[in-house]
Structure formats: C-alpha cells, structure tokens
PDB file of C-alpha atoms in Angstrom:
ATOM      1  CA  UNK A  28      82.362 105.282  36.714  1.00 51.00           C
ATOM      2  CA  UNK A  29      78.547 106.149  36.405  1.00 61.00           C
ATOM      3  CA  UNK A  30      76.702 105.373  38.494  1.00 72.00           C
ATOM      4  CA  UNK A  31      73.542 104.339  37.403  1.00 82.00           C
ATOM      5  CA  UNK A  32      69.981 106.317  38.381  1.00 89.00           C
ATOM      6  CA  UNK A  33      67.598 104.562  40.790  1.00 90.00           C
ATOM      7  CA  UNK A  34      64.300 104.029  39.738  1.00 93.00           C
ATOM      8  CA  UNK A  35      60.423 104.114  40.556  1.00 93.00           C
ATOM      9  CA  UNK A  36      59.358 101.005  39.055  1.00 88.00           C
ATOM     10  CA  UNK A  37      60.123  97.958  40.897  1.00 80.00           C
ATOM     11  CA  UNK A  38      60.130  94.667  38.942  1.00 77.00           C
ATOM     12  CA  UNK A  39      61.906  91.194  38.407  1.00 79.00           C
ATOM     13  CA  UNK A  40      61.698  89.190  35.262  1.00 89.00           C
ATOM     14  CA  UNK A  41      59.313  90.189  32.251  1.00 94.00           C
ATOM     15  CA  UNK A  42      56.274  89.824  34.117  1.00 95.00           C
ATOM     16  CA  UNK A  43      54.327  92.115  36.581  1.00 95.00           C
ATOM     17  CA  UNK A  44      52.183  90.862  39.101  1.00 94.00           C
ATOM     18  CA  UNK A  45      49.087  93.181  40.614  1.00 96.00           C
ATOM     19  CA  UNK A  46      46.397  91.945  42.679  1.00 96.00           C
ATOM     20  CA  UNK A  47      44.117  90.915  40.021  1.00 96.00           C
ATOM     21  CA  UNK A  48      46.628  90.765  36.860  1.00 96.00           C
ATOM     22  CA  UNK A  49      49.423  89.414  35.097  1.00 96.00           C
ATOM     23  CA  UNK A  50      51.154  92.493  32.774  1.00 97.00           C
ATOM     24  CA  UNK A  51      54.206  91.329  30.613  1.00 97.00           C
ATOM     25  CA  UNK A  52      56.906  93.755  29.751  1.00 97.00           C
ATOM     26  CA  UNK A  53      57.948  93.286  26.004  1.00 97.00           C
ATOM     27  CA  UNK A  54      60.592  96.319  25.489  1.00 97.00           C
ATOM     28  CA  UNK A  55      62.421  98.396  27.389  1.00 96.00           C
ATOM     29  CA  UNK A  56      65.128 101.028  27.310  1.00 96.00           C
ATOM     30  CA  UNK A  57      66.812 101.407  31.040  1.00 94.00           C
ATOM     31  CA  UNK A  58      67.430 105.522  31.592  1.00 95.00           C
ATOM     32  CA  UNK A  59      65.209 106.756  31.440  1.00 97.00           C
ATOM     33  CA  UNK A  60      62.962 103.644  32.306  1.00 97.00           C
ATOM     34  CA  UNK A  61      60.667 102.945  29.279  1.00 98.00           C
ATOM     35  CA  UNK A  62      58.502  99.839  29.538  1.00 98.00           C
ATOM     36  CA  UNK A  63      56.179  98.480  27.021  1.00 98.00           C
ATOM     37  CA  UNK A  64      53.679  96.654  28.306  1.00 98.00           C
ATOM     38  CA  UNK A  65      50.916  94.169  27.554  1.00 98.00           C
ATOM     39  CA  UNK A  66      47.591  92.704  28.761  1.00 97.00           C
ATOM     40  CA  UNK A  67      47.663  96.067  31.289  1.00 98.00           C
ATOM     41  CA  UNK A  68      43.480  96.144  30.280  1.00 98.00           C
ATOM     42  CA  UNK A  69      41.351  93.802  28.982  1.00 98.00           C
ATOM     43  CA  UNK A  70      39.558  94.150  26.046  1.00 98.00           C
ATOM     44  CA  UNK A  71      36.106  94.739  27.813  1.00 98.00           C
ATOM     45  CA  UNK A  72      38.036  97.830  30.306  1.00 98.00           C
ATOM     46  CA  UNK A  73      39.007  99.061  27.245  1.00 98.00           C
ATOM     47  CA  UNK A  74      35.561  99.082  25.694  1.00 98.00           C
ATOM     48  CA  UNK A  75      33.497 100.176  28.896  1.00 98.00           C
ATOM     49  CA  UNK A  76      36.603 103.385  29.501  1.00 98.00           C
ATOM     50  CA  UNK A  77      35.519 104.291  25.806  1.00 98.00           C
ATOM     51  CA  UNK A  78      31.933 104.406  26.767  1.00 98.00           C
ATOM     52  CA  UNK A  79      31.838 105.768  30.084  1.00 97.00           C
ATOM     53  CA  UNK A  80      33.697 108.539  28.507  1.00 97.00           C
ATOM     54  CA  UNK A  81      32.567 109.293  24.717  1.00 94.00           C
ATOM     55  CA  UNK A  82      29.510 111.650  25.876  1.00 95.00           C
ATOM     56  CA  UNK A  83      31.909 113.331  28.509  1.00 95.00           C
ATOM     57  CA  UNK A  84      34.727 115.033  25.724  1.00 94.00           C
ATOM     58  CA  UNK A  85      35.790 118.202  25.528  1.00 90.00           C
ATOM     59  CA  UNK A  86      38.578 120.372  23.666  1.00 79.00           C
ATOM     60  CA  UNK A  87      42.202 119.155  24.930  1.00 73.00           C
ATOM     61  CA  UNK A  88      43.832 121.599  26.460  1.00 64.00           C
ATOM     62  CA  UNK A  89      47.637 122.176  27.480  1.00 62.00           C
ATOM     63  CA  UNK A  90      48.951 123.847  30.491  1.00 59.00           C
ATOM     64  CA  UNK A  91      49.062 123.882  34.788  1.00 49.00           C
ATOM     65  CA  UNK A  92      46.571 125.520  36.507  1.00 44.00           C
ATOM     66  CA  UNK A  93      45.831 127.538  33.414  1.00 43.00           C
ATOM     67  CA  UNK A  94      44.540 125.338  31.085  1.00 61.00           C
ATOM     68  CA  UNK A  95      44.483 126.861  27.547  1.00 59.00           C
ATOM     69  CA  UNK A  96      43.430 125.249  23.942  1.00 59.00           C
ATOM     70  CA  UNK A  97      46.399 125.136  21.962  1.00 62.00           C
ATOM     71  CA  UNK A  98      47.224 124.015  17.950  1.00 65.00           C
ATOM     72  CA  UNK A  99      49.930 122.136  20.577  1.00 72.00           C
ATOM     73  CA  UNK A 100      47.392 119.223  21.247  1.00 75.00           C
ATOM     74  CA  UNK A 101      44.183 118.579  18.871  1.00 78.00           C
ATOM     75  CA  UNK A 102      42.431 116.154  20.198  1.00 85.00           C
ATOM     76  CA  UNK A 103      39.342 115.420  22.760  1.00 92.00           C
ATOM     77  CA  UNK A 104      39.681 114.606  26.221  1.00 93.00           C
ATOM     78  CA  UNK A 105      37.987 113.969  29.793  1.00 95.00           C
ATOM     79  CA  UNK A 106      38.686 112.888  33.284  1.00 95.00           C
ATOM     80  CA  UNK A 107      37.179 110.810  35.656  1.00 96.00           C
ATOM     81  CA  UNK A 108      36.270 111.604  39.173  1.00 93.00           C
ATOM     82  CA  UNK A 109      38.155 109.804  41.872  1.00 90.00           C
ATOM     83  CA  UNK A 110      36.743 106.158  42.291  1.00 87.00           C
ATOM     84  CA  UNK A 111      33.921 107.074  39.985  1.00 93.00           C
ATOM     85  CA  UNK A 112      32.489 103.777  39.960  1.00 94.00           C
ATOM     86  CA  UNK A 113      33.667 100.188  40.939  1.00 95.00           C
ATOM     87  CA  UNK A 114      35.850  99.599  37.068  1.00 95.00           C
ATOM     88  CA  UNK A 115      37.633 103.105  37.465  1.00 97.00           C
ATOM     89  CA  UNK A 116      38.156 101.573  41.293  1.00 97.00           C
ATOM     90  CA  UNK A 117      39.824  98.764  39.560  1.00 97.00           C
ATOM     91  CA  UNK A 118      41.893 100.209  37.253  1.00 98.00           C
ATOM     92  CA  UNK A 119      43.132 103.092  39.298  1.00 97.00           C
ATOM     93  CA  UNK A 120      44.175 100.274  42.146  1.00 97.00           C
ATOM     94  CA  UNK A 121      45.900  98.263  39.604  1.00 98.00           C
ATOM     95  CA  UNK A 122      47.856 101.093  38.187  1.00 98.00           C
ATOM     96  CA  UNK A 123      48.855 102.024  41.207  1.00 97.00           C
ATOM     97  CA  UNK A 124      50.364  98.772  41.916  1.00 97.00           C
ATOM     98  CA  UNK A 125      51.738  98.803  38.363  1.00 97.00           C
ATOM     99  CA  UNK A 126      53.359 102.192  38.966  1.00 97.00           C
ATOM    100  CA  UNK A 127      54.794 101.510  42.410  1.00 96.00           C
ATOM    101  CA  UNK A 128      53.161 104.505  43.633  1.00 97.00           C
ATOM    102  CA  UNK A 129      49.842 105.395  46.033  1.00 96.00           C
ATOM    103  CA  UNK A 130      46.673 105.769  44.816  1.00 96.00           C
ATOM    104  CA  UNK A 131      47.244 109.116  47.039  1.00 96.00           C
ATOM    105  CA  UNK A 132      49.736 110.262  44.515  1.00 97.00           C
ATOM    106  CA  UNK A 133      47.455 110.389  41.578  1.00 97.00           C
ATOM    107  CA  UNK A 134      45.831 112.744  39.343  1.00 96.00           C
ATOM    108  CA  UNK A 135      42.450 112.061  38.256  1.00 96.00           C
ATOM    109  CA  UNK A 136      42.374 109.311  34.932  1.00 97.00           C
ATOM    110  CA  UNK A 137      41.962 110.878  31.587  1.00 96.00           C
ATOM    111  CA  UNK A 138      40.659 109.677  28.253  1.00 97.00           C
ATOM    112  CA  UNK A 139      42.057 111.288  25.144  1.00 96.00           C
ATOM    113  CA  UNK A 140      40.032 110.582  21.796  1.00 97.00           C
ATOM    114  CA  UNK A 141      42.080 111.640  18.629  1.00 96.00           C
ATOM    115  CA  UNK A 142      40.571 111.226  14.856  1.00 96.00           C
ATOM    116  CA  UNK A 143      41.933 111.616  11.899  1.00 96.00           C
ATOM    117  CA  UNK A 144      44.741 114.650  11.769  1.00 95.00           C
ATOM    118  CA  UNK A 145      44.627 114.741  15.235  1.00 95.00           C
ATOM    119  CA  UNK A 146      47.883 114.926  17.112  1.00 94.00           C
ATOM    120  CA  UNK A 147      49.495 116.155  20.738  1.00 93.00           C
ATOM    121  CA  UNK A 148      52.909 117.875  19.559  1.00 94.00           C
ATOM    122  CA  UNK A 149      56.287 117.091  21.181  1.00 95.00           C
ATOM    123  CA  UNK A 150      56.034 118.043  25.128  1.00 95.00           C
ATOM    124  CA  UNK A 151      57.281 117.023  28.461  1.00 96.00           C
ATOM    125  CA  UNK A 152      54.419 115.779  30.951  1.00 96.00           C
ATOM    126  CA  UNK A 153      56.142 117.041  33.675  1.00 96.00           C
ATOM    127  CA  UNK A 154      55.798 121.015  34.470  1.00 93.00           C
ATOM    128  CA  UNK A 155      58.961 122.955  33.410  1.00 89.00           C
ATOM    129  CA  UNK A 156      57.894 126.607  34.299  1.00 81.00           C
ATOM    130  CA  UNK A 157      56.758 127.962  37.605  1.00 75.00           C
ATOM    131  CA  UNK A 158      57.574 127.000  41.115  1.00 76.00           C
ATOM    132  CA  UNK A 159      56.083 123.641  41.361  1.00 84.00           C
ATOM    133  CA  UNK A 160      55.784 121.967  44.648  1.00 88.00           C
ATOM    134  CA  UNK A 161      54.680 119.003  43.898  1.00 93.00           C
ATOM    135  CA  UNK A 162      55.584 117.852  40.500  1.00 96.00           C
ATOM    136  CA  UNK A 163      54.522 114.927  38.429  1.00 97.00           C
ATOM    137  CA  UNK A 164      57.025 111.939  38.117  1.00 97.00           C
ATOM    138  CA  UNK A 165      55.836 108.860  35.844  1.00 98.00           C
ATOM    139  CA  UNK A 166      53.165 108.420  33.466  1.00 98.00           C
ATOM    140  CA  UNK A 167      51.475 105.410  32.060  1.00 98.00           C
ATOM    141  CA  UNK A 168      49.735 105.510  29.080  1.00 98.00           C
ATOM    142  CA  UNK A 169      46.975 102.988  28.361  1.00 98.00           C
ATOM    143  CA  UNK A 170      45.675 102.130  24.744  1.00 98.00           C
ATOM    144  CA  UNK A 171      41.794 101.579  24.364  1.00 98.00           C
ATOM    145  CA  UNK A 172      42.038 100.692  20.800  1.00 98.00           C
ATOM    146  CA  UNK A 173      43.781  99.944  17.951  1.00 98.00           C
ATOM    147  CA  UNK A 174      45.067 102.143  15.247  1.00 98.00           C
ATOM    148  CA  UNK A 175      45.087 101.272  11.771  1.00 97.00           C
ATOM    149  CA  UNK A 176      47.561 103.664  10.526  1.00 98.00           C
ATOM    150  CA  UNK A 177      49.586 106.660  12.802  1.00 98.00           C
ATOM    151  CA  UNK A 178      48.628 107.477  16.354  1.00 98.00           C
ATOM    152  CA  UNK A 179      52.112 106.198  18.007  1.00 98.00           C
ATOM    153  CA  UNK A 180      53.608 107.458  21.040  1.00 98.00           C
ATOM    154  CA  UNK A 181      57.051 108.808  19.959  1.00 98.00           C
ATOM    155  CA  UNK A 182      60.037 109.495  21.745  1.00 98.00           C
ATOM    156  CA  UNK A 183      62.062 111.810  19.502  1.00 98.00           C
ATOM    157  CA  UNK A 184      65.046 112.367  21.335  1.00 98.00           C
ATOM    158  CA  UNK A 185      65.332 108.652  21.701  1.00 98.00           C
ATOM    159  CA  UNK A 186      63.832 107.944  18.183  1.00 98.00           C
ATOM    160  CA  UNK A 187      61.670 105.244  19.374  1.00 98.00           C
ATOM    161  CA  UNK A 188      58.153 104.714  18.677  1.00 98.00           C
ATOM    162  CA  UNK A 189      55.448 102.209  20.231  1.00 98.00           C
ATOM    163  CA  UNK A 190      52.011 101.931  18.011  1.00 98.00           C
ATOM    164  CA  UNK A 191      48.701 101.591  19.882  1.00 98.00           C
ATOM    165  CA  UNK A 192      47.387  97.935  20.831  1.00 98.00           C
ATOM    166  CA  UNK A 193      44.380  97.747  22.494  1.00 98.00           C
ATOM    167  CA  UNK A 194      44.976  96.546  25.893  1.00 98.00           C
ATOM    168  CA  UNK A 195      48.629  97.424  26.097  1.00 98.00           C
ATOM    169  CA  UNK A 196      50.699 100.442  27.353  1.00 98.00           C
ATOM    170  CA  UNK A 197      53.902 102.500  27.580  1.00 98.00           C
ATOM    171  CA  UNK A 198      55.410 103.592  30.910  1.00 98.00           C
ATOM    172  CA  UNK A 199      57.851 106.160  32.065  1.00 98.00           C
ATOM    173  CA  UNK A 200      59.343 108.272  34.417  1.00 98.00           C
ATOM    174  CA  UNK A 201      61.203 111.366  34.824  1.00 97.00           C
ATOM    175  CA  UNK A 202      62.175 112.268  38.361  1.00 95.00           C
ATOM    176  CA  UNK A 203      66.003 111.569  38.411  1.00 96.00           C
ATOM    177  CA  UNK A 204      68.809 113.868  39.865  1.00 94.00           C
ATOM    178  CA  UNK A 205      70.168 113.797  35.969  1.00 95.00           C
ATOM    179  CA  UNK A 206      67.935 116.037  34.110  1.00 94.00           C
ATOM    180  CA  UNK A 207      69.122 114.856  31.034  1.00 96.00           C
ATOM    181  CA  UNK A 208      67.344 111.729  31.399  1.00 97.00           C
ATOM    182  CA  UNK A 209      63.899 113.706  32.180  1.00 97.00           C
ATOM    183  CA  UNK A 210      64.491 115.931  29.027  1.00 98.00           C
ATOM    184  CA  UNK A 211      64.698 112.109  26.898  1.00 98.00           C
ATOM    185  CA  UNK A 212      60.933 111.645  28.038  1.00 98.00           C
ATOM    186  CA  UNK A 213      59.936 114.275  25.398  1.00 98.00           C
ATOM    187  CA  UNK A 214      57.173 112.777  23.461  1.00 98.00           C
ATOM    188  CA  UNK A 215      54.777 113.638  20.985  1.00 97.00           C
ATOM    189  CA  UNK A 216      51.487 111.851  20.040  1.00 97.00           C
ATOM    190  CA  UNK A 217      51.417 111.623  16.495  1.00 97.00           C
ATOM    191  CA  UNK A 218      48.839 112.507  13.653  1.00 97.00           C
ATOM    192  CA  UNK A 219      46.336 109.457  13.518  1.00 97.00           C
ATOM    193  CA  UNK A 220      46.123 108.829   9.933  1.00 98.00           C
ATOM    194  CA  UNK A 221      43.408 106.203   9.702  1.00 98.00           C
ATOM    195  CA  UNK A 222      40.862 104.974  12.053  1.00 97.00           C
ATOM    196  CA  UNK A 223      40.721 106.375  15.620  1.00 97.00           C
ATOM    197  CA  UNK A 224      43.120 106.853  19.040  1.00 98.00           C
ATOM    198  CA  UNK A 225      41.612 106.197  22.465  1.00 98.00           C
ATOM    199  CA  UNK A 226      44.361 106.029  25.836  1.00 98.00           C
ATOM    200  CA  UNK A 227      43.606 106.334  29.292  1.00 98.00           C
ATOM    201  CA  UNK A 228      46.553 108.652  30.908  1.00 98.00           C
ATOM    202  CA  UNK A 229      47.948 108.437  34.584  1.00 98.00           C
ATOM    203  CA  UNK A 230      49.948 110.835  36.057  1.00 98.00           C
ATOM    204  CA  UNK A 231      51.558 110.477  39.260  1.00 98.00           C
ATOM    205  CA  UNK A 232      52.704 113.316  41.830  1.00 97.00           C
ATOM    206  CA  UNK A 233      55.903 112.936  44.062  1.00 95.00           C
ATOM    207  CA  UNK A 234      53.555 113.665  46.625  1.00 95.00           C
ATOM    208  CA  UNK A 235      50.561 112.820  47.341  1.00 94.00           C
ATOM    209  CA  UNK A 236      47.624 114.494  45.683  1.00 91.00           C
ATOM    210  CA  UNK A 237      44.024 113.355  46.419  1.00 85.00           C
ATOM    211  CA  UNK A 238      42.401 115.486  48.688  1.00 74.00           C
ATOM    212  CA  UNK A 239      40.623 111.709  50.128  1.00 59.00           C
TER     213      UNK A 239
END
C-alpha cells in the first residue's frame, strides 16, 4: 500500500479563508498538490502590482546566486523590496496565509511582464545543482491580467495547462520525500501569442529567509 505524501497546504472544502479574503479552489490534481485558484487578487491589486512595477523591469534572468540572461526565459521582470509599501504588506500577508507558510520564509515578490513571443522554457523552480541549504518548496503564481491568446502555465509531465485570469492563480509544491513528485512540477511558461502576460511570483524557503 502507498502511502500517500503529506502536504504544505492546509485546507477543507473548496474555499480558503485569509484574514481579509475568500479564495476558491476550482481544480486540483493531489501529488503533487496543484491548486487553481480564484479571486486570490482583486482587480485593482492587480492593476496597482502592474504599475508599481512597469518602470522597475529588467531582463529576466535564470539561475541561484548567479543570475545569468538566458534564451531559457525571455521576458521582463522585477522584485519588490520587503513590505515595500502598505498593498505589497497586504498581499505578501495574505499569501502567506494562503501558502501555509511565514512571511519569514519568503523571497522577495516578483513581477514578470511577457509580450508577444515571449516565453520561460520548461524548468523546475526549485534549485537542482549545488549544495543548497535552504531550498525553495512551493510557489504561487498570481495572474495580473488576462491573455488573449498563449501565455499558460504548463505542466508537461502532467500535460495540464491553466490560462491566465486576472485575479486568479496556480499553486504548488515540491518538497516531498518522493522526488518523483517534485520532478512533475516541471513547468514552462508558454509563448504569449496575443496581447500581454503580467504574474506576481512567490517563492517560499523551507526555512526561513528574511533577514527582518
């Protein structure tokens, strides 16, 4: 008999409640744990993200400590400081609650912009080479717009893929004892055909990770 892997995320029904939010899960596969999610943001975090951030991208790039630019992942990106201002405050808390995991444990919220052609080739998020101490467990992926055509999040090993709706999300995690399961969380994000791709991104560390 397997038996099956324990999990981060900690939930009961279809509905999530945070301090400040109601978040619905509408699909799921159970190992690894892949949520879809909606009403994560509302419209106007999703607007006021894509504005605190648009004069603040740079190059993508790929990599640990070493970040590199890389054909690997075409788009723009940025991150936020830690409680930049009073929405980032917001969001990062109810992630955090969303993610069953500190606010400690975090790294630092990006924004990825893709355009047209723009794409993030098939990788894990979690570091594969080195000796890493403190490695990165579950991710949560945040959609700032719409897409009008391309731009999904796509699980190849798994063959699923979940197209970008403003407000919504994807979650999942990779930290079990069966590496299998981690190696399933491949994902790519594809070529945006039409329109454009905005997502916030958090990462969370098995440990903690904030310096404050």
């Amino acid at each position: 008999m397997t038996v099956k892997e324990q999990t981060i995320f900690n939930s009961c029904g279809n509905v999530i409640k945070t301090s400040d939010k109601e978040i619905h899960i509408i699909g799921r596969i159970d190992e690894p744990l892949i949520l879809i999610l909606e009403n994560v943001l509302s419209h106007e975090e999703c607007d006021v993200l894509i504005d605190l951030a648009k004069n603040r991208l740079q190059r993508a790039k790929i990599g640990g400590k070493s970040h590199v630019e890389s054909d690997i992942r075409t788009s723009s990106s940025m991150f936020f400081e830690e409680n930049e201002n009073e929405c980032i405050k917001k969001v990062e808390t109810r992630v955090s609650e969303l993610m069953n995991i500190p606010v400690s444990h975090a790294e630092p919220l990006q924004i990825l912009h893709y355009k047209p052609g723009e794409q993030y080739h098939p990788h894990f998020d979690y570091f594969t080479s080195g000796n890493v101490v403190n490695n990165r467990i579950s991710t949560l992926i945040m959609y700032l717009s719409d897409v009008e055509e391309g731009g999904e999040t796509y699980f190849p090993s798994l063959r699923l893929a979940v197209t970008p709706k403003k407000g919504s999300a994807v979650y999942f995690e990779y930290f079990y004892n069966d590496y299998r399961l981690n190696e399933l969380t491949l994902h790519a994000g594809n070529p945006v055909v039409i329109g454009a791709k905005w997502v916030a991104t958090q990462w969370m560390r098995r440990q903690s990770h904030r310096i404050t």
